[in-house]
Coordinates of N, CA and C in Angstrom, one line a residue:
M1 N 85.5 97.7 69.3 CA 86.3 96.0 68.9 C 85.8 95.2 69.5
A2 N 85.5 93.7 68.9 CA 85.8 92.6 69.9 C 87.3 91.9 69.9
H3 N 86.7 90.9 71.0 CA 87.6 90.7 71.3 C 87.2 89.0 71.6
T4 N 88.1 88.1 71.6 CA 87.3 86.3 71.7 C 87.7 86.6 73.4
V5 N 86.6 85.2 73.9 CA 86.7 84.7 75.4 C 88.2 84.7 75.9
G6 N 89.2 84.2 75.0 CA 90.8 83.8 75.1 C 91.6 85.0 75.8
Q7 N 90.8 86.1 74.9 CA 91.9 87.5 74.9 C 91.5 87.8 76.1
V8 N 89.8 88.3 76.7 CA 89.3 88.6 77.7 C 90.1 88.2 78.7
A9 N 90.1 87.1 78.8 CA 90.2 86.2 79.8 C 91.5 86.6 80.6
K10 N 92.9 86.0 79.1 CA 94.5 86.4 79.4 C 94.5 88.3 79.7
A11 N 93.5 89.2 79.4 CA 93.6 90.3 79.9 C 93.2 90.6 81.3
A12 N 92.5 90.0 81.6 CA 91.5 90.1 82.3 C 92.5 89.7 83.8
G13 N 92.9 88.4 83.4 CA 93.3 87.6 84.1 C 92.7 86.7 85.4
V14 N 91.6 85.9 84.5 CA 90.5 85.5 84.8 C 90.5 84.4 84.0
T15 N 89.8 83.1 83.8 CA 89.8 82.0 83.4 C 88.8 82.1 82.0
V16 N 89.0 80.9 81.3 CA 87.4 81.1 80.3 C 86.6 80.3 81.1
R17 N 86.7 79.3 81.8 CA 85.7 78.7 82.4 C 85.1 80.1 83.3
T18 N 85.6 80.8 83.8 CA 84.7 82.2 85.0 C 83.7 82.4 83.9
L19 N 85.0 83.6 82.8 CA 84.2 84.0 81.3 C 82.8 82.7 81.1
H20 N 82.7 82.2 81.3 CA 81.7 81.4 80.7 C 80.5 81.2 81.8
H21 N 81.0 80.7 83.3 CA 80.3 80.8 83.8 C 79.6 82.1 84.3
Y22 N 80.0 83.1 83.8 CA 79.7 84.5 84.4 C 78.5 84.7 83.0
D23 N 78.5 83.9 81.5 CA 77.2 84.2 80.8 C 76.4 83.3 81.3
E24 N 76.7 81.7 81.7 CA 75.9 81.4 82.0 C 74.7 81.8 82.7
I25 N 74.6 82.1 84.4 CA 74.8 83.4 85.0 C 74.0 84.5 84.8
G26 N 74.5 84.8 83.7 CA 73.9 85.9 83.6 C 74.1 87.3 83.9
L27 N 75.8 86.9 84.5 CA 76.5 88.5 84.8 C 77.0 89.1 83.9
L28 N 78.0 88.2 82.8 CA 78.4 89.2 82.1 C 77.7 88.3 80.9
S29 N 77.2 88.5 80.1 CA 77.2 87.9 78.8 C 77.8 88.9 77.2
P30 N 78.2 88.6 76.7 CA 79.1 88.6 75.9 C 78.4 89.5 74.9
G31 N 78.5 91.0 74.0 CA 77.6 91.6 73.3 C 77.2 90.8 72.3
G32 N 78.4 90.1 71.6 CA 77.9 89.6 70.3 C 78.3 88.0 70.5
R33 N 78.1 87.1 68.7 CA 79.0 86.0 68.7 C 78.9 86.0 66.7
S34 N 80.1 85.8 66.8 CA 81.2 85.0 65.4 C 79.9 84.1 64.4
G35 N 80.4 83.9 63.4 CA 79.7 83.5 62.7 C 79.8 82.4 63.1
A36 N 80.8 81.5 63.6 CA 80.5 79.8 64.0 C 79.9 80.1 65.7
G37 N 79.5 81.4 65.6 CA 78.8 81.2 67.0 C 79.5 81.3 68.9
Y38 N 80.6 81.7 68.3 CA 81.8 81.9 69.5 C 81.3 83.4 70.0
R39 N 82.0 83.2 71.7 CA 81.2 84.6 72.1 C 82.7 85.8 71.7
R40 N 81.9 87.2 71.5 CA 82.8 88.2 71.3 C 82.4 89.0 72.2
Y41 N 83.2 90.0 73.0 CA 83.0 90.4 73.9 C 84.0 92.3 73.5
D42 N 82.4 92.9 73.7 CA 82.8 94.2 73.1 C 83.3 95.2 73.9
D43 N 84.2 96.4 73.8 CA 84.2 97.2 75.3 C 83.4 97.7 76.3
A44 N 82.3 97.6 76.3 CA 81.3 97.7 77.3 C 81.4 96.9 77.7
D45 N 81.4 95.4 77.6 CA 81.7 94.2 78.0 C 82.9 94.2 79.1
L46 N 84.2 94.4 78.5 CA 85.4 95.0 79.3 C 85.2 95.9 80.5
E47 N 84.2 96.7 80.5 CA 84.1 98.1 81.3 C 83.2 96.9 82.7
R48 N 82.3 96.3 81.9 CA 81.6 95.9 83.3 C 82.3 94.7 83.8
L49 N 83.1 94.0 83.3 CA 84.9 92.6 84.0 C 84.8 93.4 84.9
Q50 N 85.7 94.4 84.4 CA 86.5 95.7 85.4 C 85.9 95.7 86.7
H51 N 84.5 96.3 86.8 CA 84.0 96.3 87.8 C 83.2 94.7 88.6
I52 N 83.2 93.8 88.2 CA 82.9 92.4 88.2 C 84.5 92.4 88.8
R53 N 85.3 92.6 89.2 CA 86.5 92.4 89.7 C 86.8 93.3 90.4
Y54 N 86.8 94.2 90.5 CA 86.2 95.3 92.0 C 85.9 94.5 93.2
Y55 N 84.6 94.5 92.4 CA 83.5 93.8 93.4 C 84.1 93.1 93.7
R56 N 84.3 91.8 93.2 CA 84.4 90.4 93.8 C 86.1 90.7 94.7
E57 N 86.5 91.6 94.2 CA 88.2 91.2 95.6 C 87.6 91.8 96.4
L58 N 86.4 92.9 96.6 CA 86.2 93.3 97.8 C 85.2 92.4 98.4
G59 N 85.2 90.9 98.1 CA 84.3 90.0 98.9 C 82.8 89.8 98.7
F60 N 82.8 90.7 97.2 CA 81.2 90.7 97.1 C 80.2 89.5 96.8
P61 N 79.4 89.1 97.2 CA 79.1 87.9 96.0 C 78.5 88.0 94.4
L62 N 78.8 86.6 93.7 CA 78.0 86.9 92.2 C 77.0 88.0 92.1
E63 N 75.9 87.0 92.9 CA 74.6 87.9 93.3 C 74.0 89.4 93.4
E64 N 75.2 89.6 94.7 CA 75.3 91.1 94.6 C 75.6 91.8 93.7
I65 N 76.5 91.5 93.1 CA 77.7 92.2 91.8 C 76.7 92.5 91.0
A66 N 75.5 90.9 90.8 CA 74.3 91.6 89.2 C 73.5 92.5 90.0
A67 N 72.9 92.5 91.4 CA 72.3 93.3 91.7 C 72.6 94.9 91.7
I68 N 73.8 94.6 91.5 CA 74.1 96.4 91.5 C 74.6 97.1 90.9
L69 N 75.3 96.1 89.4 CA 76.0 97.1 88.1 C 74.0 96.6 87.2
D70 N 72.9 96.0 87.6 CA 71.9 95.7 86.6 C 70.6 97.1 87.1
D71 N 71.2 97.8 88.5 CA 70.4 98.6 88.6 C 69.7 99.5 87.4
P72 N 68.5 99.8 87.6 CA 68.4 100.6 86.2 C 68.9 101.7 86.9
A73 N 69.7 102.9 87.7 CA 70.4 103.8 87.9 C 71.7 104.0 88.2
S74 N 72.2 102.9 87.4 CA 73.5 102.6 87.3 C 74.4 103.2 87.0
D75 N 75.6 103.6 87.7 CA 76.4 105.5 87.5 C 78.0 104.8 87.3
P76 N 78.3 104.3 85.9 CA 79.9 104.1 85.4 C 80.7 104.6 86.4
A77 N 80.1 106.0 86.9 CA 81.2 106.8 87.6 C 80.8 106.7 89.3
A78 N 79.6 106.6 89.3 CA 79.0 106.2 91.1 C 80.2 104.6 91.3
H79 N 80.0 103.8 90.3 CA 80.1 102.6 90.9 C 81.9 103.2 91.2
L80 N 83.0 103.2 90.1 CA 84.4 103.5 90.8 C 84.6 104.3 91.8
R81 N 83.3 105.5 92.3 CA 83.3 105.8 93.6 C 83.2 104.8 95.0
R82 N 82.5 104.1 94.1 CA 81.8 103.6 95.7 C 83.2 102.7 96.2
Q83 N 83.8 101.9 94.8 CA 84.9 100.7 94.9 C 86.1 101.6 95.5
H84 N 86.0 103.2 95.0 CA 88.0 103.9 95.7 C 86.9 103.5 97.4
E85 N 85.6 104.4 97.9 CA 85.8 104.4 99.1 C 86.1 102.9 99.8
L86 N 85.1 102.3 99.2 CA 85.6 100.4 99.7 C 86.9 100.0 100.0
L87 N 87.7 100.6 99.0 CA 88.7 100.1 98.5 C 89.6 100.9 99.9
T88 N 89.7 102.6 100.2 CA 89.7 103.0 100.6 C 90.2 103.0 102.5
V89 N 88.7 101.8 103.0 CA 88.4 101.4 104.2 C 88.9 101.2 104.5
R90 N 89.0 99.5 103.1 CA 89.9 97.7 103.3 C 91.7 98.6 103.6
I91 N 91.8 99.5 102.3 CA 93.5 100.1 102.8 C 93.9 100.6 104.4
R92 N 93.1 101.5 104.9 CA 92.6 101.4 106.3 C 93.4 100.8 107.2
R93 N 92.2 99.9 107.1 CA 92.1 98.6 108.4 C 93.3 98.1 107.8
L94 N 94.2 97.8 107.2 CA 95.0 96.8 106.6 C 96.4 97.3 107.3
Q95 N 96.5 98.9 106.9 CA 97.3 99.5 107.6 C 97.7 99.5 108.8
E96 N 96.2 99.5 109.8 CA 96.1 99.8 111.2 C 96.5 98.3 111.6
M97 N 96.3 97.2 111.1 CA 96.7 95.8 111.4 C 98.2 95.7 111.3
V98 N 98.7 96.1 110.0 CA 100.4 96.6 109.9 C 100.9 96.8 110.7
T99 N 100.8 98.2 111.4 CA 101.1 98.8 112.8 C 101.0 98.0 114.1
A100 N 99.9 97.7 114.1 CA 99.3 96.3 115.1 C 100.5 95.5 115.7
I101 N 100.4 95.0 114.0 CA 102.1 94.1 114.2 C 103.4 94.3 114.4
E102 N 103.5 95.4 113.8 CA 105.2 95.7 113.8 C 105.2 95.9 114.7
F103 N 103.9 96.7 115.8 CA 104.4 97.2 117.4 C 104.3 95.8 118.0
A104 N 104.0 95.1 117.5 CA 103.9 93.6 118.6 C 105.1 92.5 118.2
M105 N 105.8 92.8 116.9 CA 107.2 92.7 116.7 C 108.4 93.3 117.8
E106 N 107.8 94.6 117.5 CA 109.2 94.9 118.5 C 109.0 94.6 120.0
A107 N 107.7 94.4 120.3 CA 107.1 93.9 121.6 C 107.8 92.7 122.6
S108 N 107.7 91.9 121.2 CA 108.2 91.0 121.0 C 109.7 90.1 121.4
R109 N 110.2 91.4 120.7 CA 112.0 91.7 120.8 C 112.4 92.2 122.4
L110 N 111.5 92.7 122.9 CA 112.1 93.3 124.4 C 111.0 92.6 124.9
N111 N 110.8 91.9 125.3 CA 109.5 91.1 126.8 C 108.9 91.7 127.4
I112 N 107.9 92.6 126.5 CA 106.8 93.1 127.5 C 106.3 92.1 128.3
G113 N 105.9 92.8 129.8 CA 105.3 92.1 130.1 C 104.0 92.2 130.6
L114 N 102.7 92.0 130.0 CA 101.2 92.7 129.8 C 100.7 91.9 130.3
T115 N 99.6 92.2 130.8 CA 98.5 90.9 131.3 C 97.6 90.4 129.7
P116 N 96.9 89.1 129.9 CA 96.3 88.7 128.5 C 95.4 90.1 128.3
Q117 N 95.1 90.7 129.3 CA 94.4 91.5 128.8 C 94.6 92.4 128.5
E118 N 95.7 93.3 128.1 CA 96.6 94.3 128.0 C 96.7 94.0 126.4
R119 N 97.6 92.7 126.6 CA 98.2 92.1 125.5 C 96.9 92.4 124.0
F120 N 95.6 91.8 124.3 CA 94.9 92.2 123.6 C 94.3 93.4 123.0
E121 N 94.1 94.5 124.4 CA 94.3 95.7 123.9 C 95.0 96.1 123.0
V122 N 96.6 95.8 123.2 CA 97.2 97.0 122.3 C 97.8 95.9 121.0
F123 N 97.0 94.8 121.1 CA 97.9 93.9 120.2 C 96.7 93.1 119.0
G124 N 94.9 93.4 119.9 CA 94.4 92.3 119.2 C 94.3 90.9 119.1
D125 N 94.5 90.6 118.3 CA 94.6 89.0 118.0 C 96.1 88.9 117.7
F126 N 97.0 89.1 117.4 CA 98.4 88.8 117.4 C 98.8 88.7 118.0
D127 N 100.1 87.1 117.9 CA 100.7 86.8 119.0 C 102.1 87.8 119.2
P128 N 102.4 88.3 120.2 CA 103.6 88.6 119.6 C 104.7 87.6 119.7
D129 N 105.0 86.6 121.0 CA 105.6 85.9 121.3 C 105.4 84.9 120.0
A130 N 105.2 85.0 118.9 CA 105.0 83.8 118.1 C 107.2 84.4 117.1
H131 N 107.2 85.6 117.5 CA 108.7 86.0 116.7 C 110.0 86.8 117.9
A132 N 109.7 86.1 119.4 CA 110.2 86.0 119.9 C 111.8 85.3 119.4
E133 N 111.7 83.8 119.2 CA 112.6 83.5 119.4 C 113.8 84.2 118.2
E134 N 113.5 84.4 117.4 CA 114.3 85.1 116.1 C 114.6 86.5 116.9
A135 N 114.4 86.8 117.4 CA 114.7 87.5 118.3 C 116.0 87.3 119.2
E136 N 115.6 86.8 119.8 CA 117.0 85.9 120.9 C 117.6 85.4 119.7
R137 N 117.7 85.0 118.9 CA 118.2 84.6 118.7 C 119.4 85.1 117.5
R138 N 119.1 86.2 117.3 CA 119.8 87.3 116.9 C 120.5 88.4 117.8
W139 N 119.7 88.8 118.6 CA 120.8 89.4 119.4 C 120.9 89.7 121.1
G140 N 120.3 87.9 121.5 CA 120.1 87.6 123.0 C 121.5 87.8 123.1
G141 N 122.7 87.4 122.3 CA 123.9 87.4 123.3 C 124.4 89.1 123.9
S142 N 123.9 90.0 123.2 CA 123.6 91.2 123.1 C 123.7 91.7 124.8
E143 N 124.7 93.0 125.6 CA 124.6 93.2 126.7 C 123.3 94.5 126.0
A144 N 123.1 95.1 125.3 CA 121.7 95.6 125.1 C 120.5 94.8 125.2
Y145 N 120.4 93.4 124.1 CA 119.1 93.4 124.3 C 118.9 92.5 125.9
R146 N 119.6 92.4 126.8 CA 120.1 92.0 128.1 C 119.3 93.2 128.8
E147 N 119.9 94.7 128.7 CA 119.7 95.6 129.3 C 118.0 96.1 128.8
S148 N 117.5 95.2 127.4 CA 116.2 95.9 126.8 C 115.4 95.1 127.9
N149 N 115.7 94.0 128.0 CA 115.0 93.1 128.7 C 114.9 93.7 130.2
R150 N 115.4 93.9 130.9 CA 116.0 94.5 132.4 C 114.0 95.8 132.3
R151 N 114.6 96.6 131.6 CA 114.2 97.3 131.1 C 112.0 97.4 130.8
V152 N 111.7 96.8 129.5 CA 110.9 97.1 129.6 C 109.8 96.0 130.7
S153 N 110.8 94.5 131.1 CA 109.9 93.8 132.2 C 109.0 94.7 133.1
R154 N 109.5 95.8 133.3 CA 108.6 96.6 134.4 C 107.8 97.7 134.1
Y155 N 107.9 97.7 132.7 CA 106.8 98.6 131.2 C 105.4 98.2 131.7
T156 N 104.5 98.9 131.9 CA 102.9 98.4 132.0 C 102.8 98.9 130.6
K157 N 101.3 98.8 130.0 CA 101.2 99.0 128.7 C 100.6 101.1 128.7
D158 N 100.4 101.4 129.7 CA 100.3 102.7 129.5 C 101.9 103.2 129.4
D159 N 103.3 102.7 130.0 CA 104.4 102.8 129.6 C 105.0 103.1 128.3
W160 N 104.2 101.6 127.1 CA 104.3 101.5 125.9 C 103.3 102.5 124.5
L161 N 102.7 102.5 125.0 CA 101.2 103.2 124.6 C 102.6 105.2 124.6
R162 N 102.5 105.0 125.9 CA 103.3 107.0 125.6 C 104.8 107.1 124.9
N163 N 105.6 105.9 125.1 CA 106.7 105.4 123.7 C 106.3 105.4 122.9
R164 N 105.2 104.5 122.3 CA 104.4 104.5 121.0 C 104.5 106.0 120.5
A165 N 103.5 107.1 121.4 CA 103.0 108.3 121.3 C 104.4 109.6 120.8
E166 N 106.0 109.0 121.6 CA 106.9 109.4 121.1 C 107.4 109.5 120.5
N167 N 107.3 108.2 119.7 CA 107.8 107.8 118.5 C 107.2 108.2 117.2
E168 N 105.5 108.0 117.3 CA 105.0 109.1 116.4 C 105.1 110.5 116.1
D169 N 105.4 111.5 116.8 CA 105.4 112.6 117.6 C 107.1 113.0 116.8
W170 N 108.0 112.3 116.8 CA 109.2 111.9 116.3 C 109.1 112.1 115.0
G171 N 108.4 110.7 114.5 CA 108.5 111.2 112.8 C 107.6 111.8 112.8
R172 N 106.2 112.3 112.3 CA 105.9 113.6 111.9 C 106.8 114.4 111.7
R173 N 107.8 114.8 113.0 CA 108.5 116.0 112.8 C 109.8 115.5 111.8
F174 N 110.6 114.2 111.8 CA 111.4 114.1 110.8 C 111.0 114.3 109.5
A175 N 109.1 113.8 109.4 CA 108.8 113.8 107.9 C 109.1 115.2 107.3
E176 N 108.7 116.1 108.5 CA 108.4 117.4 108.3 C 109.3 118.2 107.5
V177 N 110.5 117.9 108.5 CA 112.0 118.0 108.1 C 112.6 117.9 106.7
M178 N 112.6 116.7 106.2 CA 112.1 116.0 104.9 C 111.8 116.7 103.3
S179 N 110.3 116.6 103.8 CA 109.2 117.7 103.3 C 109.6 119.0 102.8
A180 N 110.5 119.6 104.3 CA 111.2 121.0 104.2 C 112.5 121.1 102.7
G181 N 112.5 120.1 102.4 CA 113.6 120.0 101.6 C 115.3 120.0 102.2
A182 N 115.5 119.9 103.4 CA 116.8 120.0 104.1 C 117.1 118.6 104.2
P183 N 118.4 118.9 103.5 CA 119.9 118.0 103.5 C 119.8 117.2 104.5
A184 N 120.2 115.8 104.8 CA 120.3 114.7 105.4 C 121.2 115.4 106.8
D185 N 122.6 115.8 106.2 CA 123.3 116.6 107.3 C 122.5 118.0 107.7
S186 N 121.8 118.6 107.7 CA 121.5 119.6 107.9 C 121.7 119.7 109.3
P187 N 121.1 121.1 109.9 CA 121.7 121.1 111.7 C 120.1 120.4 112.3
A188 N 118.6 120.4 111.5 CA 117.3 120.5 111.7 C 117.3 118.6 111.7
A189 N 117.9 118.2 110.5 CA 118.2 116.9 110.3 C 119.1 115.9 112.0
M190 N 120.2 116.8 111.8 CA 120.8 115.7 112.9 C 120.3 115.6 113.9
D191 N 119.8 116.7 114.4 CA 119.2 117.4 116.2 C 118.0 116.4 115.8
L192 N 116.9 115.8 114.7 CA 116.1 114.5 115.0 C 116.8 113.6 115.1
A193 N 117.8 113.7 114.3 CA 118.2 111.6 114.9 C 119.0 111.5 116.3
E194 N 119.9 112.5 116.6 CA 120.4 112.8 117.6 C 119.2 112.2 118.4
E195 N 117.6 113.5 118.2 CA 116.6 112.3 119.4 C 116.3 111.4 119.7
H196 N 116.8 110.7 118.2 CA 115.9 109.5 117.7 C 117.4 108.4 118.9
R197 N 118.2 108.6 118.8 CA 119.2 108.4 119.7 C 118.7 107.8 121.2
Q198 N 118.5 109.5 121.6 CA 118.5 109.8 122.7 C 117.3 108.8 123.3
L199 N 116.0 109.0 122.1 CA 115.0 107.7 122.3 C 115.3 106.5 122.9
I200 N 115.9 105.9 122.3 CA 116.6 104.4 122.2 C 116.6 104.0 124.3
S201 N 118.0 105.3 124.6 CA 118.6 105.5 125.2 C 118.0 105.0 126.4
R202 N 116.5 106.3 126.2 CA 115.5 106.6 127.2 C 115.1 105.6 127.5
W203 N 114.5 104.3 126.9 CA 113.6 103.6 127.0 C 114.3 102.3 126.7
F204 N 115.0 102.0 125.9 CA 115.4 100.6 125.6 C 117.0 100.4 126.6
Y205 N 118.1 100.4 126.2 CA 119.3 100.6 126.2 C 120.1 102.0 125.8
E206 N 121.7 101.5 126.8 CA 122.2 102.7 126.1 C 123.1 102.5 124.7
C207 N 122.1 103.8 124.2 CA 123.0 103.7 122.4 C 123.7 104.8 122.2
S208 N 125.1 104.0 122.1 CA 126.0 104.5 121.9 C 125.6 104.6 119.9
Y209 N 126.6 106.4 120.2 CA 126.8 106.5 118.5 C 127.3 105.9 117.5
E210 N 128.0 104.6 117.8 CA 128.2 103.5 116.7 C 127.3 102.4 116.9
I211 N 126.3 102.6 117.9 CA 125.4 101.1 118.1 C 124.5 101.8 116.7
H212 N 123.9 103.7 117.4 CA 123.2 103.9 116.0 C 123.6 104.3 114.9
T213 N 125.1 104.0 114.1 CA 125.6 104.2 113.0 C 125.2 102.6 112.6
G214 N 125.5 102.1 113.6 CA 125.0 100.3 112.8 C 123.6 100.2 113.0
L215 N 122.7 100.5 113.5 CA 121.3 100.3 113.5 C 120.7 101.6 111.9
A216 N 121.1 102.7 112.2 CA 121.2 102.8 110.7 C 121.1 102.5 109.6
D217 N 122.1 101.7 109.1 CA 122.9 100.5 108.6 C 121.8 99.9 108.0
M218 N 121.3 99.6 109.5 CA 120.2 97.9 109.1 C 118.6 98.1 109.2
Y219 N 118.5 99.7 108.9 CA 117.4 100.0 108.7 C 116.8 100.3 107.3
V220 N 118.2 100.2 106.7 CA 117.8 100.6 105.0 C 118.3 98.7 104.6
A221 N 119.2 98.2 105.2 CA 119.6 97.0 104.7 C 118.6 95.7 105.0
D222 N 117.7 96.2 106.3 CA 116.3 94.7 106.2 C 115.6 95.5 106.1
E223 N 114.9 94.8 105.1 CA 113.5 95.7 104.2 C 112.4 95.8 105.3
R224 N 112.6 95.2 106.2 CA 111.4 94.9 107.3 C 111.5 96.7 107.6
F225 N 112.6 96.8 108.6 CA 112.7 98.3 109.5 C 112.4 99.1 107.8
T226 N 113.4 99.6 107.1 CA 112.9 100.2 105.5 C 111.6 100.2 105.6
A227 N 110.8 99.3 105.0 CA 109.2 99.1 104.7 C 108.8 100.2 105.8
Y228 N 109.1 99.7 107.4 CA 108.3 100.7 108.4 C 109.0 102.1 108.4
F229 N 110.0 102.4 107.9 CA 110.1 104.2 108.1 C 109.6 104.4 106.8
E230 N 109.2 104.0 105.3 CA 108.7 104.2 104.1 C 107.4 104.4 104.6
R231 N 106.8 104.2 105.2 CA 105.3 103.9 105.5 C 105.4 105.1 106.5
I232 N 106.1 105.8 107.2 CA 106.4 107.2 107.7 C 106.0 108.5 106.2
R233 N 107.4 107.9 105.7 CA 107.8 108.4 104.1 C 108.4 108.4 103.1
P234 N 108.0 108.0 102.3 CA 109.0 107.7 101.2 C 110.4 108.4 100.9
G235 N 111.2 107.3 101.4 CA 112.2 108.0 101.4 C 113.5 108.1 102.6
M236 N 112.4 107.9 104.1 CA 113.0 108.1 105.3 C 114.1 107.2 105.6
A237 N 113.7 106.0 105.3 CA 115.0 105.1 106.0 C 116.2 105.8 105.6
A238 N 116.6 105.6 103.8 CA 117.7 106.1 103.8 C 118.3 107.4 104.3
Y239 N 117.1 108.4 103.7 CA 117.4 110.1 104.3 C 117.9 109.8 106.4
L240 N 116.7 109.0 107.3 CA 117.7 108.8 108.1 C 119.3 107.8 108.7
G241 N 119.4 107.4 107.5 CA 120.3 106.6 108.4 C 121.9 108.0 107.6
E242 N 121.6 108.6 106.6 CA 122.9 109.4 106.2 C 122.9 110.8 107.7
A243 N 121.4 110.6 107.9 CA 121.5 112.1 109.2 C 121.8 111.1 110.2
I244 N 121.8 110.0 110.7 CA 121.9 109.4 112.1 C 124.2 109.3 111.8
H245 N 124.4 109.2 110.4 CA 125.7 108.9 110.3 C 126.0 110.5 110.2
A246 N 125.8 110.9 109.6 CA 126.6 112.7 109.8 C 126.5 113.6 111.1
N247 N 125.4 113.2 112.0 CA 125.0 113.3 113.4 C 126.1 112.6 114.3
A248 N 126.6 111.5 113.9 CA 127.7 110.6 114.9 C 129.0 111.0 114.7
I249 N 128.9 112.0 112.8 CA 130.4 112.1 112.5 C 130.4 113.6 113.2
T250 N 129.0 114.5 113.7 CA 129.5 115.5 113.9 C 129.9 116.1 116.0
R251 N 128.9 115.0 116.7 CA 129.0 114.7 117.4 C 130.3 113.9 118.6
A252 N 129.9 113.0 117.8 CA 130.5 112.1 117.8 C 131.5 112.4 119.3

């Protein structure tokens, strides 16, 4: 089936000018022409364009893309495997950056006292102080915020790494309970909700059941907190919220 340059541009999300440029440099020349000389792209051209777009998204220069696609040993399935591998690596790296940023955001709320070298080891190039003003504006008047600052001002880098390890272990076990199909008000889920409350109390401030249920509501209402839990396991924010409320009703 033949497609006009306008149809291909619209379907691929590129400009007509871009397609003209690809033709001019020999990267993507249409398989045919109309009687009036207009470009006509066939299905093989569209498949090549798809590979071009994938490699462009990964940052490959046009010259290198042309060399890859014009290799006599070129194999479409091999291209897809290569692109999948490159994208997987990129996604993993981006996820690591997201995790570091989220940890830094939490650190900024709690006034972590780390040396510049320790901050770099934990956060990389991210500056946690960039979020401190928002945290103080939202929670600065509460006793819990003041208590958190008093405690964490004494924490070392090793303390924070240990805190992160404890939270990651809790998250793994909570996700396992979800995967097992246990309801949010089951003893297993409520026990881990209680452990979550105690983790907060041990590390930051005395987390009452009232405060804990307020946090549970925020985990669902605030998309940043929701996203954090959803990355551990889809549906976790809402499930945790229900478990926290059930635990408070049972134990408070």
